[in-house]
XYZ file of C-alpha atoms in Angstrom:
374
model
C -56.077 -54.156 -31.287
C -56.581 -54.865 -34.994
C -53.057 -53.624 -35.788
C -51.219 -55.544 -33.041
C -48.419 -57.702 -34.408
C -48.619 -56.119 -37.853
C -46.501 -53.596 -39.707
C -48.241 -50.199 -39.708
C -47.934 -47.803 -42.619
C -48.261 -44.186 -41.518
C -46.948 -40.660 -41.992
C -43.636 -39.494 -40.556
C -41.251 -36.573 -41.089
C -37.924 -37.940 -42.275
C -34.649 -36.006 -42.219
C -32.801 -37.614 -45.127
C -29.643 -35.520 -44.721
C -28.423 -32.547 -42.663
C -29.255 -29.113 -44.046
C -32.403 -30.310 -45.826
C -36.053 -29.655 -44.834
C -37.999 -32.531 -43.352
C -39.844 -34.695 -45.853
C -43.272 -36.040 -44.887
C -43.257 -39.641 -46.097
C -45.185 -42.876 -45.727
C -43.093 -45.135 -43.493
C -43.454 -48.701 -42.249
C -43.370 -49.178 -38.487
C -42.654 -52.737 -37.369
C -44.449 -54.223 -34.350
C -42.761 -54.031 -30.943
C -40.362 -56.782 -29.926
C -39.965 -58.083 -26.355
C -39.685 -55.217 -23.871
C -40.914 -52.631 -26.364
C -44.020 -50.478 -26.744
C -45.619 -49.154 -29.955
C -47.298 -45.802 -29.452
C -49.742 -43.861 -31.621
C -48.445 -40.299 -31.294
C -51.267 -37.766 -30.989
C -49.305 -34.528 -30.502
C -45.666 -33.445 -30.562
C -43.903 -30.184 -29.805
C -41.100 -28.682 -31.881
C -37.977 -28.155 -29.763
C -34.703 -26.399 -30.638
C -32.904 -29.716 -30.241
C -34.812 -31.016 -33.278
C -33.522 -28.013 -35.219
C -29.957 -28.903 -34.171
C -30.516 -32.301 -35.857
C -31.656 -30.681 -39.103
C -28.596 -28.409 -39.107
C -26.343 -31.407 -38.485
C -24.911 -29.869 -35.298
C -26.039 -32.563 -32.850
C -23.365 -35.231 -32.332
C -23.974 -38.974 -32.770
C -27.150 -38.612 -34.874
C -27.269 -40.858 -37.944
C -29.241 -40.042 -41.102
C -31.818 -40.726 -42.413
C -33.634 -40.187 -39.130
C -37.101 -39.402 -37.777
C -36.610 -36.561 -35.250
C -39.002 -35.399 -32.523
C -38.715 -36.061 -28.803
C -41.469 -34.036 -27.109
C -44.630 -36.024 -27.688
C -47.638 -37.693 -26.135
C -49.790 -40.533 -27.361
C -51.676 -43.768 -26.732
C -50.217 -47.262 -26.470
C -51.206 -49.233 -29.594
C -49.543 -52.546 -28.731
C -46.901 -54.017 -26.431
C -44.147 -56.573 -26.828
C -43.609 -59.659 -24.724
C -42.832 -59.025 -21.064
C -44.105 -55.420 -20.932
C -46.055 -54.895 -17.690
C -46.098 -51.148 -16.889
C -48.397 -50.100 -19.754
C -51.149 -51.709 -21.812
C -52.906 -50.852 -25.092
C -55.122 -47.786 -24.670
C -52.986 -46.152 -21.951
C -52.045 -42.509 -22.397
C -48.271 -42.127 -22.284
C -45.363 -39.748 -22.781
C -42.301 -41.282 -24.483
C -39.160 -40.293 -22.600
C -36.136 -38.786 -24.346
C -34.220 -39.505 -21.126
C -34.919 -43.127 -20.123
C -35.022 -44.513 -16.596
C -33.891 -48.126 -16.743
C -33.994 -48.437 -12.948
C -30.977 -50.752 -12.934
C -27.845 -48.655 -13.592
C -25.912 -47.013 -10.761
C -27.261 -43.574 -11.683
C -30.896 -44.723 -11.698
C -30.333 -46.290 -8.273
C -28.831 -43.080 -6.877
C -31.699 -40.988 -5.428
C -29.838 -37.757 -6.279
C -29.313 -38.603 -9.966
C -31.711 -38.576 -12.901
C -29.153 -39.441 -15.589
C -29.674 -42.976 -16.861
C -26.590 -44.662 -18.323
C -28.697 -45.811 -21.265
C -29.082 -42.205 -22.398
C -27.774 -40.925 -25.748
C -24.593 -39.431 -24.288
C -23.519 -42.837 -22.970
C -24.980 -45.144 -25.611
C -26.140 -43.934 -29.066
C -29.907 -44.261 -29.441
C -30.058 -44.217 -33.248
C -31.300 -47.821 -33.151
C -33.323 -49.623 -30.489
C -31.388 -51.519 -27.787
C -31.154 -54.660 -29.957
C -29.327 -52.498 -32.571
C -32.116 -52.689 -35.158
C -34.650 -50.113 -36.369
C -38.444 -50.387 -36.416
C -38.692 -47.771 -39.184
C -38.262 -48.178 -42.916
C -39.144 -45.984 -45.896
C -38.739 -46.640 -49.628
C -36.903 -49.843 -48.784
C -34.337 -48.071 -46.579
C -33.747 -48.373 -42.840
C -34.581 -45.136 -41.012
C -32.845 -44.307 -37.724
C -34.546 -43.529 -34.443
C -33.806 -40.347 -32.470
C -33.334 -40.755 -28.697
C -35.469 -43.898 -29.076
C -38.607 -41.730 -29.264
C -38.922 -40.214 -32.801
C -42.211 -38.441 -32.145
C -42.380 -36.968 -35.661
C -44.037 -40.234 -36.678
C -47.680 -41.176 -36.323
C -46.529 -44.443 -34.723
C -43.240 -45.062 -32.922
C -41.632 -47.936 -31.025
C -39.707 -47.352 -27.792
C -38.215 -49.481 -24.993
C -40.548 -49.898 -22.013
C -38.144 -48.006 -19.737
C -38.523 -44.948 -22.011
C -42.306 -44.716 -21.524
C -44.257 -43.010 -18.723
C -47.934 -43.831 -18.208
C -49.909 -40.670 -17.440
C -53.375 -39.771 -16.163
C -56.156 -40.794 -18.556
C -57.674 -37.305 -18.187
C -54.584 -35.554 -19.573
C -55.066 -33.556 -22.821
C -52.283 -34.945 -25.020
C -52.054 -31.808 -27.165
C -51.054 -29.848 -24.040
C -49.057 -32.251 -21.867
C -46.706 -33.234 -24.718
C -44.580 -30.246 -23.576
C -43.937 -32.080 -20.303
C -41.942 -34.609 -22.375
C -39.058 -32.149 -22.726
C -39.240 -28.352 -22.823
C -41.406 -27.525 -19.842
C -39.917 -30.175 -17.553
C -36.363 -29.165 -18.458
C -36.804 -25.495 -17.612
C -39.111 -25.885 -14.623
C -36.890 -28.562 -13.104
C -33.694 -26.577 -13.751
C -34.988 -24.023 -11.243
C -36.580 -26.391 -8.712
C -34.271 -29.415 -8.809
C -30.903 -28.384 -10.254
C -30.484 -24.842 -8.897
C -32.824 -25.403 -5.929
C -33.884 -21.742 -6.061
C -34.591 -20.362 -2.579
C -37.531 -18.128 -1.631
C -36.659 -14.421 -1.730
C -33.728 -14.917 -4.115
C -32.806 -13.138 -7.346
C -32.618 -15.012 -10.672
C -31.583 -14.192 -14.242
C -32.844 -16.242 -17.179
C -30.998 -15.958 -20.511
C -33.213 -16.910 -23.455
C -37.006 -16.751 -23.467
C -37.940 -19.663 -25.656
C -40.099 -22.484 -24.351
C -37.380 -23.763 -22.020
C -36.314 -20.351 -20.709
C -39.902 -19.340 -19.989
C -40.351 -22.640 -18.139
C -37.319 -21.659 -16.027
C -39.133 -18.388 -15.253
C -42.167 -20.413 -14.110
C -39.939 -22.616 -11.956
C -38.239 -19.617 -10.314
C -41.638 -18.133 -9.542
C -42.909 -21.441 -8.112
C -39.797 -21.595 -5.912
C -40.597 -18.149 -4.482
C -37.860 -16.042 -6.111
C -38.343 -12.341 -5.294
C -36.811 -11.047 -8.486
C -36.680 -12.791 -11.866
C -34.770 -10.910 -14.572
C -35.526 -12.158 -18.093
C -32.842 -11.552 -20.730
C -33.399 -11.807 -24.502
C -32.493 -9.909 -27.672
C -36.124 -10.327 -28.844
C -38.171 -7.797 -26.856
C -41.386 -9.268 -28.300
C -41.026 -12.064 -25.752
C -41.084 -9.759 -22.717
C -44.872 -9.576 -22.309
C -45.098 -13.376 -22.105
C -42.164 -13.499 -19.669
C -43.916 -11.020 -17.361
C -47.160 -12.973 -17.623
C -45.285 -16.060 -16.420
C -43.530 -14.358 -13.507
C -40.586 -12.227 -14.688
C -40.206 -9.019 -12.659
C -37.731 -7.331 -15.034
C -36.991 -7.807 -18.738
C -33.811 -6.548 -20.369
C -32.491 -6.596 -23.923
C -28.657 -6.753 -24.127
C -28.803 -4.672 -27.320
C -30.116 -1.706 -25.294
C -26.809 -1.417 -23.406
C -23.274 -0.457 -24.378
C -21.702 -2.576 -21.626
C -21.651 -6.379 -21.259
C -24.919 -7.768 -19.920
C -23.193 -9.348 -16.899
C -22.136 -5.856 -15.788
C -25.710 -4.608 -16.227
C -27.049 -7.464 -14.069
C -24.394 -6.902 -11.417
C -25.301 -3.194 -11.242
C -29.032 -4.008 -11.093
C -28.555 -6.373 -8.149
C -25.519 -4.920 -6.384
C -23.551 -8.166 -6.319
C -24.859 -10.344 -9.119
C -27.857 -12.653 -9.078
C -28.198 -15.663 -6.788
C -29.083 -17.972 -9.684
C -28.567 -17.629 -13.431
C -29.781 -19.910 -16.207
C -28.613 -20.128 -19.822
C -31.367 -21.558 -22.011
C -29.987 -20.671 -25.452
C -26.897 -22.773 -26.083
C -24.334 -20.129 -27.110
C -20.853 -19.872 -25.626
C -20.966 -16.083 -25.181
C -24.269 -16.103 -23.297
C -23.031 -19.048 -21.201
C -20.012 -16.981 -20.074
C -22.267 -13.968 -19.453
C -24.675 -16.088 -17.377
C -21.812 -17.487 -15.295
C -20.262 -14.050 -14.773
C -23.615 -12.481 -13.852
C -24.170 -14.564 -10.739
C -22.826 -13.738 -7.293
C -19.015 -14.130 -7.136
C -19.077 -16.398 -4.106
C -22.385 -18.215 -3.701
C -23.965 -17.779 -7.133
C -25.227 -20.824 -9.011
C -25.279 -20.891 -12.820
C -27.189 -23.663 -14.581
C -26.474 -24.633 -18.189
C -29.830 -25.589 -19.739
C -29.273 -24.963 -23.457
C -27.328 -27.412 -25.625
C -24.012 -25.659 -26.334
C -23.068 -25.256 -29.976
C -19.302 -25.554 -29.462
C -16.584 -25.991 -26.859
C -16.157 -23.251 -24.300
C -13.152 -21.724 -22.555
C -13.550 -19.774 -19.336
C -11.458 -17.736 -16.936
C -11.007 -20.073 -13.917
C -11.285 -17.074 -11.575
C -15.029 -17.124 -12.340
C -15.172 -20.384 -10.364
C -12.215 -19.939 -8.001
C -14.129 -17.474 -5.847
C -16.905 -19.966 -5.150
C -19.475 -19.828 -7.920
C -21.128 -23.119 -8.853
C -21.547 -24.027 -12.526
C -23.951 -26.876 -13.221
C -25.659 -28.608 -16.096
C -29.123 -30.123 -16.082
C -30.577 -33.054 -17.998
C -34.349 -32.837 -18.397
C -34.556 -30.641 -15.300
C -33.267 -33.270 -12.897
C -36.499 -35.301 -12.921
C -36.287 -39.095 -12.666
C -38.442 -39.453 -15.724
C -40.604 -42.557 -15.287
C -41.374 -41.553 -11.693
C -41.714 -37.800 -12.062
C -43.268 -37.121 -15.497
C -46.622 -38.704 -14.432
C -46.529 -36.558 -11.247
C -45.904 -33.412 -13.298
C -48.899 -34.283 -15.499
C -51.011 -34.672 -12.346
C -49.755 -31.279 -11.086
C -50.756 -29.774 -14.446
C -54.258 -31.264 -14.121
C -54.474 -29.839 -10.584
C -53.666 -26.355 -11.930
C -50.327 -26.023 -10.109
C -48.784 -24.548 -13.269
C -50.127 -23.515 -16.663
C -47.732 -24.736 -19.338
C -50.471 -24.058 -21.953
C -49.244 -20.447 -21.990
C -46.094 -21.656 -23.766
C -48.053 -22.931 -26.776
C -48.258 -20.154 -29.356
C -49.063 -22.210 -32.467
C -50.897 -25.451 -33.209
C -50.467 -26.896 -36.687
C -51.443 -30.072 -38.534
C -48.487 -32.448 -38.770
C -48.184 -31.896 -42.537
C -47.019 -28.317 -41.785
C -44.003 -29.469 -39.748
C -41.546 -27.388 -41.818
C -43.703 -24.292 -41.279
C -43.371 -24.940 -37.525
C -39.580 -24.881 -37.844
C -39.721 -21.632 -39.822
C -41.713 -20.033 -36.975
C -39.101 -21.262 -34.488
C -36.131 -19.929 -36.468
C -37.840 -16.568 -37.006
C -38.414 -16.188 -33.258
C -42.178 -15.995 -33.847
C -43.155 -19.040 -31.806
C -42.480 -20.204 -28.285
C -43.835 -23.716 -28.735
C -45.542 -25.063 -31.812
C -47.541 -28.259 -31.263
C -48.125 -30.546 -34.248
C -51.277 -32.648 -34.303
C -51.673 -35.942 -36.167
């Protein structure tokens, strides 16, 4: 490649400080070092987690930073020792790495790599330096992926090679939102055929939970959101009932318990609010119900222990329980085979320069997923 080994100047959206809009800047992207991969990002989705960065509510993020973690692109160049990908390969950078060496990676039941952001801050690459600079300043990475840049550098164990036939502007969603929701139902909750599910929050992740519940054979899928405009899409994707908590005078967990007789078998919270988390937990069956926390909570939570004492299970999920380097390529293949249609989640496609407009659509509840194209 003509650019291999050279610094690349390209466009990126930089968050200079919390509470400020993103600024599209020209940045310098250094070549990959040993064990690293430089990727030309083709498409990236806007996820609520990116909005948490901009608000300053995500812990351990250092500014200035290039956000974005739901992308797809093409390998531009590789550092010394990289063997799993080569220039020209289509790839999805992974916001949850799979190093393959830690005790969690070696446990077949775990998908949480100890090199993830919650164990080891990923504001700089593993050698504690950045590949990004702008106006003479070092710019931080986000989750090692920073897909809001035309070129990004990531460790090899945070890259998944995907099928060359994959449309990058569609499968970028498999990098985070779709996989998280779909896997929460299939892998984390292990939804059984004939069961009843409730899904709180009908954004891109919540609707992916709906798709996962349907794929698992759930008989009843109750979609819950205060934005009734999302109900048609939820039904298209498999919801059997849609309810708006604002239409009732009683707590939504009581409504769900009355609708089902004993509470749902599985509930999912895909918003990230403490009150809806409690409601989701209380809405599942007292004894055998499983509640999965999918949304990133905005604060600490206190619960009545009786909610768990009677036998309920309360679980969290990280990227839907998928071992990323192994499973993301398989999900892309399933997409190409027509096993699910995640395209239905994409409501807006914008040129990258309109990144702030994409966030406005998200905050206004007008978009499910906006995909930015470089």
